[in-house]
XYZ file of N, CA, C and O in Angstrom:
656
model
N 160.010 59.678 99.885
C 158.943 60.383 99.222
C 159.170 60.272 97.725
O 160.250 60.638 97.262
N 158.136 59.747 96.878
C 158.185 59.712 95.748
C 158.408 61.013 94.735
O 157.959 62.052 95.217
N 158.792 61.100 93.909
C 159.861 62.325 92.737
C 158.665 62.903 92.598
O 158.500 64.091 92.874
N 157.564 62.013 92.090
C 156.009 62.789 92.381
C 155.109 63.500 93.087
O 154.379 64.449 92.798
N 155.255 62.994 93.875
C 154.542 63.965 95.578
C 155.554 65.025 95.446
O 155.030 66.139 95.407
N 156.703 65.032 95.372
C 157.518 66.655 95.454
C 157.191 67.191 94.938
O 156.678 68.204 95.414
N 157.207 66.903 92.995
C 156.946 67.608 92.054
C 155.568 68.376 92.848
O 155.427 69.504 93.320
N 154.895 67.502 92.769
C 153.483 68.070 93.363
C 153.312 69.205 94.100
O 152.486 70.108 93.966
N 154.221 69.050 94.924
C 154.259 69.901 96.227
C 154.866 71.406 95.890
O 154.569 72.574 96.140
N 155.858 70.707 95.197
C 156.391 72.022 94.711
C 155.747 73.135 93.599
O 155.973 74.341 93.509
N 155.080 72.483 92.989
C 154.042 72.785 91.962
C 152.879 73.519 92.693
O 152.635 74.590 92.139
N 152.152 73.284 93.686
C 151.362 73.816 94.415
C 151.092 75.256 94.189
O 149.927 75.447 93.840
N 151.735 76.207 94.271
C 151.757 77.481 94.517
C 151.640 77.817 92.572
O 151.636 78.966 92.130
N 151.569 76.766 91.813
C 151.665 77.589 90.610
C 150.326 77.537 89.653
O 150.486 77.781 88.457
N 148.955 77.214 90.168
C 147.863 77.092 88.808
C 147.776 78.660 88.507
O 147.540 79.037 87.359
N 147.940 79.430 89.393
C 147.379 81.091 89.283
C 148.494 81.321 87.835
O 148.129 81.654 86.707
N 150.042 81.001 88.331
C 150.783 81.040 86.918
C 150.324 80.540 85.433
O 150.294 81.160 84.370
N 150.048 79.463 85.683
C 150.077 78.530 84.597
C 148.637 79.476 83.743
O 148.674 79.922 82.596
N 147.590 79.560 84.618
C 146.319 80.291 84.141
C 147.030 81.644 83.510
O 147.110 81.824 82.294
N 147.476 82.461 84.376
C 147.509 83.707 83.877
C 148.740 83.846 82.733
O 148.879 84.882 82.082
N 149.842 82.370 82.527
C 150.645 82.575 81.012
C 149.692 81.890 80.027
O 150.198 81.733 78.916
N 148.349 81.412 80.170
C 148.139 80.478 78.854
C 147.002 81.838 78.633
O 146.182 81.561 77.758
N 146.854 82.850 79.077
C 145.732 83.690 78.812
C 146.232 85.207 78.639
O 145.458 86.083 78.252
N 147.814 85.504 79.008
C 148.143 86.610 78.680
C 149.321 86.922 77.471
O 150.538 86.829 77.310
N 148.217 87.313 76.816
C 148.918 87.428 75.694
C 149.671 89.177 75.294
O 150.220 89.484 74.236
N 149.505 89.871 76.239
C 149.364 90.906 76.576
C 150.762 91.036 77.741
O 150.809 90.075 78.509
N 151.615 91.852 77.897
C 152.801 92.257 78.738
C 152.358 92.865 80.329
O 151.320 93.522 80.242
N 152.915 92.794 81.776
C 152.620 93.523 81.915
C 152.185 94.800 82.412
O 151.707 95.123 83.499
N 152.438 95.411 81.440
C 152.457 97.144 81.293
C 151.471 97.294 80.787
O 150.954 98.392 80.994
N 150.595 96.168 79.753
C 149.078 96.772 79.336
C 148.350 95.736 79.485
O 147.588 95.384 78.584
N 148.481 94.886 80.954
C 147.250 94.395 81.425
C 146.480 94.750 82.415
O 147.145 95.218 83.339
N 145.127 94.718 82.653
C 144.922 95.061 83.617
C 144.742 94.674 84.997
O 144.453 93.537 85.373
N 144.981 95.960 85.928
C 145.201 95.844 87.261
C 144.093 94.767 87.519
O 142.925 94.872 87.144
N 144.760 93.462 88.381
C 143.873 92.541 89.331
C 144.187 93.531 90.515
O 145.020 94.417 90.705
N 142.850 92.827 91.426
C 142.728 93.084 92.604
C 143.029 91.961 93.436
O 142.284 90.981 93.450
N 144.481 92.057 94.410
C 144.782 91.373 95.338
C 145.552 91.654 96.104
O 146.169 92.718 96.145
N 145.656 90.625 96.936
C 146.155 90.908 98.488
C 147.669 91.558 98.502
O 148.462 90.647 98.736
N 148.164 92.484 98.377
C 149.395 93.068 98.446
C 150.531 92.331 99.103
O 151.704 92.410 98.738
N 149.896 91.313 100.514
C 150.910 91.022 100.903
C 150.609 89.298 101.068
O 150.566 88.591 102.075
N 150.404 88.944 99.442
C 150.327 87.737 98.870
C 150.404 88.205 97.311
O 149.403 88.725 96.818
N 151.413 88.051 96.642
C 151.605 88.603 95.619
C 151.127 87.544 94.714
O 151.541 86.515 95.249
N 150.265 87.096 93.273
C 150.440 86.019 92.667
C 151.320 85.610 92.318
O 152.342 86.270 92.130
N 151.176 84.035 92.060
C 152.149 83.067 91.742
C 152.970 83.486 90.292
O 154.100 83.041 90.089
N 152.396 84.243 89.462
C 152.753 84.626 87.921
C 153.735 85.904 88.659
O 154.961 85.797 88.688
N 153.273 86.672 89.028
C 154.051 87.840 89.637
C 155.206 87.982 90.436
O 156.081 88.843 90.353
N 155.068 86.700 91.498
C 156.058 86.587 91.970
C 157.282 85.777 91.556
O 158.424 85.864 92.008
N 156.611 84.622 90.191
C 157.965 83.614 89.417
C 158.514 85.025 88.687
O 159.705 85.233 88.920
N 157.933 85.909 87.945
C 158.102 87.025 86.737
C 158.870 88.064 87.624
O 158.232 89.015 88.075
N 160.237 87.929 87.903
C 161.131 88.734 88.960
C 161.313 89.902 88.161
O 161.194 90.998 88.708
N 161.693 89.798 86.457
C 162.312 91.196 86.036
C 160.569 91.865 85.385
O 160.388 92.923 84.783
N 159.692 90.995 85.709
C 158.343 92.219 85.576
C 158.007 92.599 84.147
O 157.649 93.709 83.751
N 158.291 90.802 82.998
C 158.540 91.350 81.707
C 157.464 90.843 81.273
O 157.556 90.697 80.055
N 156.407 90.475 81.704
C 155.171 89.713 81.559
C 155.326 88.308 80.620
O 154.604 87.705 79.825
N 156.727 88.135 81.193
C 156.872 86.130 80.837
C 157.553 85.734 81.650
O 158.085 86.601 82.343
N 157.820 84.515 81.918
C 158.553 83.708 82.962
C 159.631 83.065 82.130
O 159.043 82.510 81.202
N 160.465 82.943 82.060
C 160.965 82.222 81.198
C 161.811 80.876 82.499
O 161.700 80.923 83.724
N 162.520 79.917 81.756
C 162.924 78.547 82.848
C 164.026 78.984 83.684
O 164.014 78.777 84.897
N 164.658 79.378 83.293
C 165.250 80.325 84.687
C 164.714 81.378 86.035
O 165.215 81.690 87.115
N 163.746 81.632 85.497
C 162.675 82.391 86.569
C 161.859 81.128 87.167
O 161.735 81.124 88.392
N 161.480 80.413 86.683
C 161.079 79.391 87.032
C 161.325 77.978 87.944
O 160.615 77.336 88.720
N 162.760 77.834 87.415
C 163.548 77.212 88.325
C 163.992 78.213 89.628
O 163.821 77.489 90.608
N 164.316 79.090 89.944
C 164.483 79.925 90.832
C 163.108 79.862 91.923
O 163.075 79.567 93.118
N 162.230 80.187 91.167
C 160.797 80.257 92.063
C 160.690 78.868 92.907
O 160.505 78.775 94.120
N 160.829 77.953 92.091
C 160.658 76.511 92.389
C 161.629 76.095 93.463
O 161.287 75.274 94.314
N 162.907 76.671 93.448
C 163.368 76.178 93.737
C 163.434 76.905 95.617
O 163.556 76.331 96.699
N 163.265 78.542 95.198
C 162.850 78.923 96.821
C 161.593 78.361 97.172
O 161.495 78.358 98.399
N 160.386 77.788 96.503
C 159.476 77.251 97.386
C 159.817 75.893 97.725
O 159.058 75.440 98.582
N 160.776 75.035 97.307
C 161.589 73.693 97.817
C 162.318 74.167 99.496
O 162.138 73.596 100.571
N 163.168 75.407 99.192
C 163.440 75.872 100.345
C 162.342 76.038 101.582
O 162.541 75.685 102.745
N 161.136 76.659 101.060
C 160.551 77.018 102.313
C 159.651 75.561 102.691
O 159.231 75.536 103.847
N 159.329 74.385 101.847
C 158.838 73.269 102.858
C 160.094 72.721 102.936
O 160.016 71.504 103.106
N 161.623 73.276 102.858
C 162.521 72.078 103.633
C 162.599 73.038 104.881
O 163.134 74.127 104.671
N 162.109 72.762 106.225
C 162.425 73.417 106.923
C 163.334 73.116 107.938
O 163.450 73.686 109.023
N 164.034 72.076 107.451
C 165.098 71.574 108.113
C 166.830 72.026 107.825
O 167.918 71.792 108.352
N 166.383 72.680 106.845
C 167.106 73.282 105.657
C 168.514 71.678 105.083
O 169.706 71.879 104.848
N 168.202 71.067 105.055
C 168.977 69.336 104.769
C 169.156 69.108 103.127
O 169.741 68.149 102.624
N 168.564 70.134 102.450
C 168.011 69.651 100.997
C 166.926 68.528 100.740
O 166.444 68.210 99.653
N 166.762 68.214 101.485
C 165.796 66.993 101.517
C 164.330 67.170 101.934
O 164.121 67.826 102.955
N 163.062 66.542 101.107
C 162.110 67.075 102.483
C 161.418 65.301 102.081
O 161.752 64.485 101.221
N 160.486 65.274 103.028
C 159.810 64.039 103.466
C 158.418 64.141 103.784
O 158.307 65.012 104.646
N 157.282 63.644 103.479
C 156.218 63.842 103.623
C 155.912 64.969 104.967
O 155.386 66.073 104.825
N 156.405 64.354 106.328
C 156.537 65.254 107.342
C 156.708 66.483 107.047
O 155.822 67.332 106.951
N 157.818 66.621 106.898
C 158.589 67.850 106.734
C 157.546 68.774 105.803
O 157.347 69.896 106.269
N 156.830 68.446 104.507
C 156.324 69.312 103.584
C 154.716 69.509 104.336
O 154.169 70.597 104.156
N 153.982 68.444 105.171
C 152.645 68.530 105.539
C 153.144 69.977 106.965
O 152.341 70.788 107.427
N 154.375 69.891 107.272
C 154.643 70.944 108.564
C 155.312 72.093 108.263
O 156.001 72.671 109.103
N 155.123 72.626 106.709
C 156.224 73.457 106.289
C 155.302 74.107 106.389
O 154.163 73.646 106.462
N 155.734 75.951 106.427
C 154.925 77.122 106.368
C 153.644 77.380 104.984
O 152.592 78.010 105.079
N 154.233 76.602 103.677
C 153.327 76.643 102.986
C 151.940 76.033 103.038
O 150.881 76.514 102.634
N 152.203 74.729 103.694
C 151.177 73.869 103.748
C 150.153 74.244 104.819
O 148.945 74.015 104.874
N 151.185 75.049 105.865
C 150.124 75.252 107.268
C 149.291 76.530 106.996
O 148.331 76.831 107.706
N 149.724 77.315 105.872
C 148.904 77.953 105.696
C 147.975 77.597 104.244
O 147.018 78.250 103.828
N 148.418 76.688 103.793
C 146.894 76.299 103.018
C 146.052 75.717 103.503
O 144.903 75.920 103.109
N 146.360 74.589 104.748
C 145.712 74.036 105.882
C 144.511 75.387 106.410
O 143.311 75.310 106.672
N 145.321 76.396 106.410
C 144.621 77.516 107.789
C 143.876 77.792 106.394
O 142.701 77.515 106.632
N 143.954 78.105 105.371
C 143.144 78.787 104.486
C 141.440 77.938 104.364
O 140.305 78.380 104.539
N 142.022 76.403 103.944
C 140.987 75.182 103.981
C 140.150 75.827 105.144
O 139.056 76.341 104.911
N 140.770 75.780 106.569
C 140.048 75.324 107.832
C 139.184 76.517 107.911
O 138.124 76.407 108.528
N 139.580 77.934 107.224
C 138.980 79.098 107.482
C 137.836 78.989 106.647
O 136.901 79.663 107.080
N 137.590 78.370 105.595
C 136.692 78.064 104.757
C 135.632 77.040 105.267
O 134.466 77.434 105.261
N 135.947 75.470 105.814
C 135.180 74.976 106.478
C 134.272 75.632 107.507
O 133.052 75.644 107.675
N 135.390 76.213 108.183
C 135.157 77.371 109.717
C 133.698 78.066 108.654
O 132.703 77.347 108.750
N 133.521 79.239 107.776
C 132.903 79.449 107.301
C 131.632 79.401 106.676
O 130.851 80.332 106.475
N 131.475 77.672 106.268
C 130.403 76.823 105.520
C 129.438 76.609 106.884
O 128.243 76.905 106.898
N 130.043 76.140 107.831
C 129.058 75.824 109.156
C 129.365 76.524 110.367
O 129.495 75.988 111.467
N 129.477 77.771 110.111
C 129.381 78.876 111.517
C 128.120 79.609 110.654
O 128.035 80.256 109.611
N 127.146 79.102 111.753
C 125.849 80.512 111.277
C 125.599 81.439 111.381
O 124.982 82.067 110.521
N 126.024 81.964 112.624
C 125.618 83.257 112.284
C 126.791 83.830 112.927
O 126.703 84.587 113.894
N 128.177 83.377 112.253
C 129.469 84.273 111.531
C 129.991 85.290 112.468
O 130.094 86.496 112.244
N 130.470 84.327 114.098
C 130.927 84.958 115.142
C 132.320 84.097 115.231
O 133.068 84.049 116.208
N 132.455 83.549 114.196
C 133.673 82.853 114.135
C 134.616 81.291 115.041
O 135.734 80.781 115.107
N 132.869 81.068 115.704
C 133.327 79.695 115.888
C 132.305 79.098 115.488
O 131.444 79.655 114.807
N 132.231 77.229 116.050
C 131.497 76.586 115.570
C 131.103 76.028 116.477
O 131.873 75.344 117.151
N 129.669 76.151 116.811
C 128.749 75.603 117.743
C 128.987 73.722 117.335
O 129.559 73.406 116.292
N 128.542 72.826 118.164
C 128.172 71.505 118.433
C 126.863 71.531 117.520
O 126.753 70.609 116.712
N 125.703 72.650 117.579
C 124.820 72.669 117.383
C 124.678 72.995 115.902
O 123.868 72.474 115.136
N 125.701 74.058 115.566
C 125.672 74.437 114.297
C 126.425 73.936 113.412
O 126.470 74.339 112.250
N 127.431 72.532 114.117
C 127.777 71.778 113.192
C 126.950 71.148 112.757
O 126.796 71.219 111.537
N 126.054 70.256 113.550
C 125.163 69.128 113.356
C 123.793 69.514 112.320
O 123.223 68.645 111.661
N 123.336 71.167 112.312
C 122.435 71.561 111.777
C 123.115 72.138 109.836
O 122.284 72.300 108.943
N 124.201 72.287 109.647
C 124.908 72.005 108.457
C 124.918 70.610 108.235
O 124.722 70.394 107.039
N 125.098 69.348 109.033
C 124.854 68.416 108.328
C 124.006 67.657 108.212
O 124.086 66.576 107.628
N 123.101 68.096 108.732
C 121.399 67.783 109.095
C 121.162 68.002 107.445
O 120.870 67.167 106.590
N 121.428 69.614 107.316
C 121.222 70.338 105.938
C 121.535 69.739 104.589
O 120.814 69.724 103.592
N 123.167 69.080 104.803
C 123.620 68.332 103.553
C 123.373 66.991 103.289
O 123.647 66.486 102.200
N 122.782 66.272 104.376
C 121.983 65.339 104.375
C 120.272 65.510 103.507
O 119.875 64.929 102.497
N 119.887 66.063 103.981
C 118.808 66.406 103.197
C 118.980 67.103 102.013
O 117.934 67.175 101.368
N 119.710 67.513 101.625
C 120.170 67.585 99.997
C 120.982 66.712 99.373
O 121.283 66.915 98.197
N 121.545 65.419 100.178
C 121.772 64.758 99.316
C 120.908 63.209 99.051
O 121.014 62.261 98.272
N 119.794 63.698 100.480
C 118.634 62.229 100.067
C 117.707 62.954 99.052
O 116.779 63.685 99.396
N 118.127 62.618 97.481
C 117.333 63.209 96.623
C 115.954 62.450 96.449
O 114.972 62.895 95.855
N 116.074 61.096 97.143
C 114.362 60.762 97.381
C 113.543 61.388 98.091
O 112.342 61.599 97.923
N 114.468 61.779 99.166
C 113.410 62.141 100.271
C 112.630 61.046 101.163
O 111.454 61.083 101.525
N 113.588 60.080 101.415
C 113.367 58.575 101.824
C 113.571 59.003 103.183
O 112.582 58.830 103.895
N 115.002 59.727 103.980
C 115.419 59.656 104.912
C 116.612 58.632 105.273
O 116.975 58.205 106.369
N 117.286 58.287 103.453
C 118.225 57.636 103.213
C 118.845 57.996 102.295
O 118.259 58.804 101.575
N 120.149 57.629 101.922
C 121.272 58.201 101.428
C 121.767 56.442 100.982
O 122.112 55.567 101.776
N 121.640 56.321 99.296
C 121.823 55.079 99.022
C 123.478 54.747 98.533
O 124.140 55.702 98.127
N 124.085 53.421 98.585
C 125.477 53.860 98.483
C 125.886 54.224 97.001
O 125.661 53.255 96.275
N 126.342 55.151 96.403
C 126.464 55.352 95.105
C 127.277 54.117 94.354
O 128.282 53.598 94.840
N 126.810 53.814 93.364
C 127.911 53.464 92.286
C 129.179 53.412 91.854
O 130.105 52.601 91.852
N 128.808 55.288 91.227
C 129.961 55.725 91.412
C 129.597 57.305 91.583
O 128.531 57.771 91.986
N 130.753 57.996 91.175
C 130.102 59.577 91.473
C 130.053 60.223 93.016
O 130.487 59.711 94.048
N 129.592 61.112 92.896
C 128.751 61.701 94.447
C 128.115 60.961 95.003
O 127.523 60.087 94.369
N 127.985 61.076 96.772
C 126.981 60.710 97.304
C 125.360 61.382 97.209
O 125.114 62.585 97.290
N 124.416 60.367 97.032
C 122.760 60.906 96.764
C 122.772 60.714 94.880
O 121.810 60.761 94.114
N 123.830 60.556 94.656
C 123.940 60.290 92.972
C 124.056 58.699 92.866
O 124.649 58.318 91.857
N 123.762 58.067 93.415
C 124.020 56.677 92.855
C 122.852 56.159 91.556
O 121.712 56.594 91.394
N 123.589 55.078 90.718
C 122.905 55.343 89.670
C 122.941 53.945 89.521
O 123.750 53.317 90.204
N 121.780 53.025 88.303
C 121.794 51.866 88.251
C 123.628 51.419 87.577
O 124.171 52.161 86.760
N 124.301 50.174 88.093
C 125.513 49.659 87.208
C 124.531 49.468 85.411
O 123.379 49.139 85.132
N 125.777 49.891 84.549
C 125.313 50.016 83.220
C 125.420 48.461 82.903
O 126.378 47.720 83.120
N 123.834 48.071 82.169
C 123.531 46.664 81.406
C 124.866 45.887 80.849
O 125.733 46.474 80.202
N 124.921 44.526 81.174
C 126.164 43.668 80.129
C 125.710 43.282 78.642
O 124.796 42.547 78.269
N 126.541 43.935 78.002
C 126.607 44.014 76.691
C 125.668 42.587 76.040
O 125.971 41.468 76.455
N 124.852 42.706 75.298
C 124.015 41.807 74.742
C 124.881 40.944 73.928
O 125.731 41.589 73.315
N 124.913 39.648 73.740
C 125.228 38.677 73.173
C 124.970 38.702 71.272
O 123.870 38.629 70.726
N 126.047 38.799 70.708
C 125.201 39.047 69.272
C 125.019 37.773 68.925
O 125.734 36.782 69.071
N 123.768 37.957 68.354
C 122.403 37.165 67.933
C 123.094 36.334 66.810
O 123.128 35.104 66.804
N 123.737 37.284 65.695
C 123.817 36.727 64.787
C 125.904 36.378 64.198
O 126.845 37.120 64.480
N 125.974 35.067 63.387
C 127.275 34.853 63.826
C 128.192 36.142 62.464
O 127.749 36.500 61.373
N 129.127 36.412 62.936
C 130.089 37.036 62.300
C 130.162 36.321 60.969
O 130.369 35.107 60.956
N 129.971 37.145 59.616
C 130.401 36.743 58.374
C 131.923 36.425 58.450
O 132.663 37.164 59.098
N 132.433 35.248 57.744
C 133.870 34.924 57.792
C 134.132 35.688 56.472
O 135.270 35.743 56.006
């Protein structure tokens, strides 16, 4: 596994940090109360162990380094693509994703997903993304699908020659 995909991996659990040190300028003791899940503490809250409203690289390396622990679940020091796609963190960002999909196309929100009410969500996103209204979906360019756009003109030939 590349030094990158770890970093990555390990990094995962931290934009809520990174957001809430580039915006608190404030300690904290005089910021105010967020509302969240008690028994999901944020990522800023939970690197910030002595509660001083900064992290400093020792809090940091620590954090990092127990969430290395929890996708090695082999406990080896080592982890491997396997190992991090089957670790507790991932299966529950997996379950978080799937609860969200689960969500977008269950209609009427009994918590599964009909055959019927899949096909009628993508009946739906089909027709919002044939922005002709052709009953086709052209292959994009680039971008989104239903966004395809003409390739941009080749640069015109200048006419006239360069002064030496």
């Amino acid at each position: 596994m590349s030094r990158h995909a770890i970093l990555a991996a390990l990094f995962a659990l931290l934009p809520a940090a990174a957001a809430c040190a580039q915006s608190a300028g404030n300690t904290a003791s005089d910021a105010a109360p967020a509302t969240r899940n008690p028994s999901h503490p944020d990522a800023f809250d939970e690197t910030d162990t002595n509660n001083d409203g900064v992290i400093t690289r020792e809090e940091y390396l620590a954090f990092t380094r127990k969430y290395f622990d929890k996708l090695d679940t082999n406990h080896d020091h080592k982890v491997d693509a396997n190992e991090v796609a089957h670790s507790p963190p991932m299966m529950e960002r997996n379950l978080h994703s799937a609860e969200q999909m689960v969500g977008k196309w269950d209609a009427n929100k009994d918590g599964v997903v009909t055959v019927e009410e899949y096909q009628a969500f993508a009946n739906a996103r089909f027709t919002k993304e044939d922005k002709t209204g052709t009953g086709k979906i052209a292959k994009p360019t680039r971008g989104k699908p239903g966004t395809a756009k003409a390739p941009p003109a080749p640069p015109k030939p200048n006419a006239t020659k360069p002064k030496d």
